[in-house]
Amino acid sequence: MCVKFLIGLAAIAVSACGREPAAEEAAIGTAPDPQTSEEAPITASGSIAAPVPEDVATVITEADADGTVSVRVGTTIAVALIGVPTAGYAWGVEEAPDFIEAAGETGGPTSTDQLQQGYAGGHHWEVFLFAVRSEGSGVLRLEQRRPWETDEPAIGAFSVTITATENG
């Protein structure tokens, strides 16, 4: 029975390789985020959702790239992107509308594998928080690069138009 279980587990692991988890996969538990004291949901595939604080009204992700997101004045929004900071590549804000204000950053593992002792590297969540201070519309643009390689082009770019109104 143990051998059948291991074979079945191996088949599941192989079939999950190289795919992004579906957005509709339900969380099956939580894992501690080592950089914050918050818990992040774990899905059936073993991926961990972005560590976003509870008071965030709107979470912007890669799915929102090049689109427009409507937000409400007085709320906090988050941009959650997957990066490779363990290789030195970090997301950074390159352009932000003047009606939003940086309100912090957080991050954490994207997979339960990264919680194993001795695990090194891998992709990580990078989450940027912004307070929406007034009405307006403008582009929020982030780029992924090694900060010390100032002459090198970014390896990734993300932009979204933010539209803030009193009524959201």
Backbone as JSON, one array per atom type, in Angstrom:
{
  "sequence": "MCVKFLIGLAAIAVSACGREPAAEEAAIGTAPDPQTSEEAPITASGSIAAPVPEDVATVITEADADGTVSVRVGTTIAVALIGVPTAGYAWGVEEAPDFIEAAGETGGPTSTDQLQQGYAGGHHWEVFLFAVRSEGSGVLRLEQRRPWETDEPAIGAFSVTITATENG",
  "N": [[0.82, -1.19, 0.0], [1.94, 1.23, 0.76], [3.8, 1.66, -1.29], [2.09, 2.02, -3.51], [0.86, 4.39, -2.71], [3.05, 6.17, -2.7], [3.74, 6.08, -5.43], [1.42, 7.15, -6.54], [1.52, 9.71, -5.38], [3.89, 10.66, -6.53], [3.09, 10.74, -9.2], [1.17, 12.76, -9.11], [2.81, 14.91, -8.36], [4.53, 15.12, -10.6], [2.67, 15.73, -12.61], [1.94, 18.25, -11.81], [4.13, 19.81, -12.24], [5.58, 22.68, -13.69], [3.22, 24.11, -14.13], [1.08, 26.87, -13.52], [-0.82, 27.46, -10.61], [-4.37, 27.14, -10.74], [-6.59, 29.91, -10.52], [-8.93, 29.39, -9.2], [-8.42, 27.36, -7.4], [-8.97, 26.02, -4.28], [-8.08, 27.12, -1.0], [-6.34, 25.04, 1.27], [-5.3, 25.12, 3.72], [-3.02, 26.88, 5.93], [0.15, 28.56, 5.9], [2.95, 29.66, 7.77], [4.24, 32.87, 7.14], [7.52, 33.64, 6.78], [8.55, 36.24, 6.79], [6.66, 38.0, 7.68], [4.3, 38.11, 10.34], [2.08, 36.88, 9.57], [-0.36, 34.53, 8.3], [-0.35, 32.62, 5.33], [-2.5, 31.49, 2.74], [-2.61, 28.04, 1.67], [-2.8, 26.21, -1.29], [-4.35, 23.35, -2.9], [-2.42, 22.45, -4.65], [-0.07, 22.98, -3.39], [0.96, 25.46, -3.62], [1.53, 28.73, -2.31], [-0.44, 31.44, -1.43], [-0.14, 34.99, -2.09], [1.26, 36.96, 0.52], [-0.81, 39.03, 1.79], [-1.83, 41.78, 3.67], [-4.73, 41.9, 5.83], [-6.19, 44.3, 5.77], [-6.14, 45.3, 3.21], [-7.79, 46.57, 0.44], [-7.89, 46.12, -2.33], [-6.32, 43.81, -4.44], [-3.82, 43.71, -6.74], [-2.68, 41.89, -9.47], [-0.54, 39.93, -11.68], [-2.43, 39.22, -13.57], [-3.8, 41.55, -13.99], [-2.22, 43.1, -15.59], [-1.38, 45.73, -17.76], [-3.96, 46.66, -17.79], [-6.83, 48.4, -16.42], [-7.52, 49.38, -13.15], [-9.97, 50.02, -10.83], [-10.17, 51.88, -7.86], [-10.84, 52.85, -4.44], [-10.72, 55.99, -2.84], [-8.93, 56.44, 0.18], [-8.45, 53.83, 0.81], [-6.31, 50.92, 1.09], [-4.17, 49.48, -1.25], [-2.71, 46.63, -2.93], [0.05, 45.42, -4.8], [0.84, 42.41, -6.06], [3.38, 40.46, -7.03], [5.28, 37.84, -8.6], [8.62, 37.12, -8.07], [12.23, 36.78, -8.34], [13.98, 37.17, -6.01], [15.98, 35.83, -4.66], [17.94, 35.4, -6.48], [18.81, 37.86, -6.84], [17.19, 39.46, -8.39], [14.88, 41.88, -8.16], [11.63, 43.31, -7.79], [10.78, 46.67, -8.41], [9.39, 49.91, -7.85], [8.94, 51.96, -10.55], [7.47, 54.02, -11.6], [4.85, 55.96, -10.34], [1.53, 57.1, -9.75], [0.75, 60.36, -8.42], [-1.28, 60.39, -6.56], [-1.29, 58.13, -5.02], [0.39, 56.6, -2.26], [3.38, 55.13, -1.15], [3.15, 52.42, 1.08], [4.45, 50.39, 2.34], [6.08, 47.13, 2.15], [6.01, 43.61, 1.57], [6.66, 40.1, 1.56], [7.15, 36.67, 0.52], [7.34, 33.04, 0.5], [6.41, 31.1, -2.42], [5.7, 28.53, -2.57], [5.03, 25.5, -0.77], [7.22, 23.87, -0.65], [9.35, 25.55, -0.22], [9.33, 25.96, 2.45], [10.63, 23.94, 3.63], [13.33, 22.71, 5.58], [16.59, 23.7, 4.73], [16.01, 24.27, 2.1], [16.74, 26.27, -0.67], [16.63, 29.27, -2.58], [14.48, 29.85, -5.45], [11.24, 31.08, -6.61], [9.6, 34.0, -5.29], [7.02, 35.76, -3.54], [6.53, 39.19, -4.04], [5.27, 41.91, -2.57], [3.78, 44.99, -2.85], [2.58, 47.72, -1.08], [0.13, 50.3, -1.14], [-1.24, 53.42, -0.19], [-4.26, 54.93, -1.0], [-4.66, 58.17, -1.6], [-6.04, 60.35, -2.8], [-8.39, 61.38, -5.39], [-7.89, 60.38, -8.81], [-6.15, 59.42, -11.84], [-3.77, 57.27, -13.19], [-0.65, 55.78, -14.27], [0.84, 52.95, -12.8], [3.92, 51.62, -12.57], [6.15, 48.92, -12.49], [9.39, 47.43, -12.38], [11.53, 44.61, -12.89], [14.67, 43.82, -11.77], [18.23, 43.48, -11.2], [19.37, 45.45, -8.71], [22.01, 46.5, -8.58], [22.97, 46.29, -11.12], [23.02, 48.62, -12.97], [23.24, 49.4, -15.65], [22.02, 47.47, -17.11], [19.18, 46.14, -18.88], [15.8, 45.86, -17.61], [14.51, 42.7, -16.5], [11.92, 42.11, -16.35], [8.69, 43.62, -16.61], [5.91, 45.45, -15.38], [2.81, 46.98, -15.63], [0.0, 49.0, -14.77], [-3.03, 50.78, -15.01], [-4.24, 52.94, -12.62], [-7.27, 53.97, -11.31], [-8.67, 56.18, -9.2], [-11.41, 56.93, -7.17], [-13.84, 58.67, -5.14], [-16.0, 57.04, -4.7], [-15.21, 54.58, -5.59]],
  "CA": [[0.0, 0.0, 0.0], [2.84, 2.38, 0.83], [4.38, 1.86, -2.62], [1.03, 2.61, -4.34], [0.69, 5.78, -2.27], [4.2, 6.93, -3.19], [3.62, 6.18, -6.88], [0.35, 8.12, -6.78], [2.04, 11.02, -4.99], [4.86, 11.04, -7.56], [2.33, 11.09, -10.41], [0.58, 14.08, -8.87], [3.88, 15.89, -8.38], [4.98, 15.28, -11.98], [1.64, 16.42, -13.39], [1.85, 19.64, -11.37], [5.33, 20.55, -12.63], [5.52, 23.62, -14.8], [1.96, 24.81, -14.35], [0.67, 27.81, -12.5], [-2.07, 27.0, -10.02], [-5.57, 27.84, -11.2], [-7.06, 30.9, -9.57], [-10.06, 28.9, -8.44], [-8.05, 26.31, -6.46], [-9.33, 26.42, -2.93], [-7.06, 27.0, 0.02], [-6.56, 23.86, 2.1], [-4.64, 25.36, 5.01], [-2.19, 28.07, 5.93], [1.55, 28.37, 6.25], [3.48, 30.91, 8.3], [5.12, 33.63, 6.27], [8.67, 33.93, 7.64], [8.9, 37.66, 6.81], [5.63, 38.7, 8.43], [3.75, 37.16, 11.3], [0.78, 36.5, 9.04], [-0.51, 33.22, 7.69], [-0.7, 32.67, 3.92], [-3.24, 30.29, 2.35], [-1.97, 27.02, 0.85], [-3.78, 25.57, -2.16], [-4.19, 21.91, -3.05], [-1.21, 22.16, -5.41], [1.09, 23.28, -2.57], [1.4, 26.84, -3.79], [1.12, 29.62, -1.23], [-0.94, 32.72, -1.93], [0.63, 36.16, -1.69], [0.99, 37.41, 1.89], [-1.41, 40.35, 1.71], [-2.5, 42.12, 4.92], [-6.19, 41.86, 5.79], [-6.81, 45.61, 5.54], [-5.99, 45.68, 1.81], [-9.09, 46.54, -0.24], [-7.75, 45.64, -3.71], [-5.04, 43.16, -4.74], [-3.52, 43.77, -8.16], [-1.75, 40.81, -9.79], [-0.12, 39.82, -13.08], [-3.64, 39.14, -14.39], [-4.26, 42.92, -14.25], [-1.2, 43.79, -16.38], [-1.79, 46.58, -18.88], [-5.37, 46.98, -17.67], [-7.21, 49.5, -15.54], [-8.11, 48.92, -11.91], [-10.65, 51.1, -10.1], [-10.0, 51.77, -6.41], [-11.53, 53.89, -3.7], [-9.9, 56.87, -2.01], [-8.95, 56.08, 1.58], [-8.17, 52.41, 0.99], [-4.96, 50.44, 0.81], [-4.13, 48.51, -2.33], [-1.47, 45.86, -2.99], [0.48, 44.82, -6.07], [1.5, 41.16, -5.69], [4.06, 39.88, -8.19], [6.26, 36.8, -8.29], [9.96, 37.48, -8.52], [13.34, 35.88, -7.99], [14.93, 37.96, -5.23], [17.09, 34.99, -4.22], [18.97, 35.54, -7.51], [19.12, 39.28, -6.91], [16.21, 40.17, -9.21], [13.82, 42.39, -7.31], [10.71, 44.27, -8.37], [10.84, 48.01, -7.83], [8.46, 50.87, -8.45], [9.61, 52.89, -11.46], [6.58, 55.15, -11.83], [3.61, 55.85, -9.57], [0.74, 58.33, -9.74], [0.96, 61.12, -7.2], [-2.4, 60.25, -5.62], [-1.06, 56.98, -4.14], [1.59, 56.75, -1.46], [3.95, 53.85, -0.72], [2.72, 52.1, 2.45], [5.17, 49.22, 2.83], [6.32, 45.97, 1.3], [6.12, 42.33, 2.24], [6.94, 39.04, 0.6], [7.19, 35.35, 1.11], [7.48, 31.91, -0.41], [5.29, 30.8, -3.31], [5.47, 27.08, -2.54], [5.29, 24.84, 0.5], [8.57, 23.3, -0.71], [10.29, 26.54, 0.3], [9.26, 25.94, 3.91], [11.44, 22.81, 4.09], [14.67, 23.05, 6.05], [17.64, 23.52, 3.75], [15.6, 24.7, 0.76], [17.31, 27.57, -1.03], [16.26, 29.81, -3.89], [13.09, 29.77, -5.89], [10.45, 32.28, -6.78], [9.0, 34.53, -4.07], [6.09, 36.86, -3.67], [6.94, 40.54, -3.67], [4.01, 42.62, -2.44], [3.93, 46.43, -2.62], [1.36, 48.3, -0.54], [-0.05, 51.73, -1.43], [-2.42, 54.09, 0.36], [-4.9, 55.77, -2.01], [-4.84, 59.43, -0.87], [-6.99, 61.27, -3.44], [-8.88, 60.94, -6.7], [-6.97, 60.56, -9.92], [-5.92, 58.29, -12.73], [-2.39, 57.28, -13.64], [0.02, 54.49, -14.46], [1.76, 52.41, -11.82], [4.82, 50.74, -13.34], [7.22, 48.27, -11.75], [10.34, 46.67, -13.18], [12.3, 43.61, -12.15], [16.08, 43.85, -12.16], [19.22, 43.48, -10.13], [19.6, 46.88, -8.45], [23.39, 46.91, -8.8], [23.26, 46.26, -12.56], [22.32, 49.84, -13.43], [23.29, 49.54, -17.1], [21.32, 46.34, -17.72], [17.72, 46.33, -18.98], [14.97, 45.08, -16.7], [14.13, 41.38, -17.03], [10.47, 42.04, -16.3], [7.99, 44.89, -16.43], [4.49, 45.34, -15.06], [2.15, 48.28, -15.48], [-1.45, 49.0, -14.64], [-3.58, 52.12, -14.79], [-5.05, 53.01, -11.41], [-8.26, 55.04, -11.31], [-9.18, 56.32, -7.85], [-12.56, 57.82, -6.99], [-14.41, 58.64, -3.79], [-16.97, 55.94, -4.63], [-14.56, 53.34, -6.03]],
  "C": [[0.86, 1.25, 0.0], [3.43, 2.7, -0.54], [3.35, 2.5, -3.56], [0.82, 4.07, -3.99], [1.81, 6.65, -2.82], [4.15, 7.11, -4.71], [2.55, 7.21, -7.24], [0.81, 9.54, -6.47], [3.03, 11.53, -6.03], [4.15, 11.46, -8.84], [1.69, 12.46, -10.28], [1.65, 15.16, -8.97], [4.36, 16.16, -9.8], [3.95, 16.04, -12.8], [1.52, 17.87, -13.01], [3.05, 20.46, -11.81], [5.06, 21.47, -13.8], [4.19, 24.29, -15.01], [1.73, 25.78, -13.2], [-0.62, 27.3, -11.9], [-3.24, 27.82, -10.53], [-6.06, 28.76, -10.1], [-8.17, 30.34, -8.68], [-9.7, 27.77, -7.48], [-8.29, 26.81, -5.04], [-8.15, 26.25, -1.97], [-7.39, 25.79, 0.9], [-5.9, 24.01, 3.46], [-3.87, 26.66, 4.94], [-0.77, 27.69, 6.29], [2.07, 29.7, 6.8], [4.39, 31.57, 7.28], [6.3, 34.06, 7.13], [9.01, 35.42, 7.72], [7.85, 38.51, 7.51], [5.11, 37.69, 9.44], [2.4, 36.64, 10.84], [0.81, 35.09, 8.46], [-0.91, 33.41, 6.23], [-1.43, 31.39, 3.54], [-2.4, 29.35, 1.48], [-3.06, 26.39, 0.01], [-3.46, 24.08, -2.26], [-2.9, 21.57, -3.79], [0.06, 22.45, -4.62], [1.61, 24.69, -2.77], [0.83, 27.68, -2.66], [0.7, 30.95, -1.84], [-0.07, 33.86, -1.41], [0.27, 36.59, -0.28], [0.49, 38.86, 1.89], [-2.12, 40.64, 3.03], [-4.02, 42.2, 4.76], [-6.84, 43.19, 5.45], [-6.68, 46.11, 4.1], [-7.33, 45.5, 1.1], [-9.0, 45.91, -1.63], [-6.37, 45.03, -3.89], [-4.9, 43.13, -6.26], [-2.45, 42.72, -8.44], [-1.37, 40.87, -11.27], [-1.32, 39.77, -14.02], [-4.18, 40.53, -14.76], [-3.3, 43.72, -15.14], [-1.81, 44.51, -17.58], [-3.27, 46.92, -18.88], [-5.59, 48.19, -16.79], [-7.91, 48.91, -14.33], [-8.71, 50.13, -11.19], [-10.54, 50.84, -8.61], [-10.7, 52.95, -5.75], [-10.53, 54.69, -2.86], [-10.05, 56.45, -0.55], [-8.67, 54.62, 1.85], [-6.69, 52.12, 0.76], [-5.07, 49.39, -0.28], [-2.77, 47.8, -2.31], [-1.21, 45.42, -4.42], [1.31, 43.61, -5.67], [2.06, 40.5, -6.95], [5.04, 38.8, -7.73], [7.59, 37.19, -8.89], [10.98, 36.44, -8.1], [14.37, 36.67, -7.18], [16.11, 37.15, -4.74], [18.23, 35.0, -5.24], [19.33, 37.01, -7.71], [18.12, 40.1, -7.72], [15.04, 40.59, -8.34], [12.93, 43.35, -8.1], [10.9, 45.6, -7.66], [9.9, 48.93, -8.57], [9.27, 51.86, -9.28], [8.79, 54.15, -11.7], [5.3, 54.92, -11.02], [2.86, 57.17, -9.65], [0.89, 59.05, -8.4], [-0.18, 61.01, -6.19], [-2.32, 58.97, -4.78], [0.29, 57.16, -3.46], [2.08, 55.37, -1.01], [3.61, 53.62, 0.75], [3.37, 50.83, 2.97], [5.31, 48.13, 1.79], [6.34, 44.73, 2.17], [6.42, 41.28, 1.16], [6.95, 37.7, 1.29], [7.28, 34.27, 0.06], [6.23, 31.71, -1.27], [4.89, 29.33, -3.25], [5.77, 26.52, -1.16], [6.67, 24.19, 0.52], [9.58, 24.25, -0.07], [10.28, 26.61, 1.82], [10.1, 24.82, 4.49], [12.83, 23.28, 4.51], [15.7, 22.75, 4.97], [17.28, 23.94, 2.34], [16.19, 26.08, 0.5], [16.82, 27.99, -2.41], [14.78, 29.73, -4.18], [12.42, 31.12, -6.03], [9.84, 32.7, -5.44], [7.99, 35.61, -4.42], [6.78, 38.15, -3.26], [5.66, 41.38, -3.71], [4.28, 44.07, -2.04], [2.58, 46.99, -2.19], [1.33, 49.8, -0.82], [-1.33, 52.22, -0.77], [-2.96, 55.01, -0.74], [-5.32, 57.05, -1.3], [-5.88, 60.37, -1.48], [-7.44, 60.71, -4.78], [-7.82, 61.18, -7.77], [-6.91, 59.31, -10.78], [-4.49, 58.39, -13.23], [-1.81, 55.88, -13.67], [0.94, 54.19, -13.29], [2.61, 51.39, -12.57], [5.93, 50.23, -12.44], [8.12, 47.54, -12.74], [11.12, 45.73, -12.29], [13.72, 43.61, -12.69], [16.97, 43.67, -10.94], [19.6, 44.94, -9.9], [21.02, 47.36, -8.72], [23.8, 46.87, -10.27], [22.54, 47.42, -13.23], [22.31, 50.01, -14.94], [22.54, 48.43, -17.84], [19.82, 46.63, -17.81], [17.0, 45.46, -17.94], [14.64, 43.74, -17.34], [12.62, 41.2, -17.02], [9.88, 43.42, -16.1], [6.51, 44.62, -16.19], [3.94, 46.75, -14.97], [0.65, 48.09, -15.46], [-1.88, 50.44, -14.45], [-4.49, 52.04, -13.56], [-5.99, 54.2, -11.54], [-8.88, 55.08, -9.91], [-10.31, 57.33, -7.79], [-13.04, 57.71, -5.55], [-15.36, 57.46, -3.62], [-16.43, 54.61, -5.09], [-15.32, 52.62, -7.03]]
}
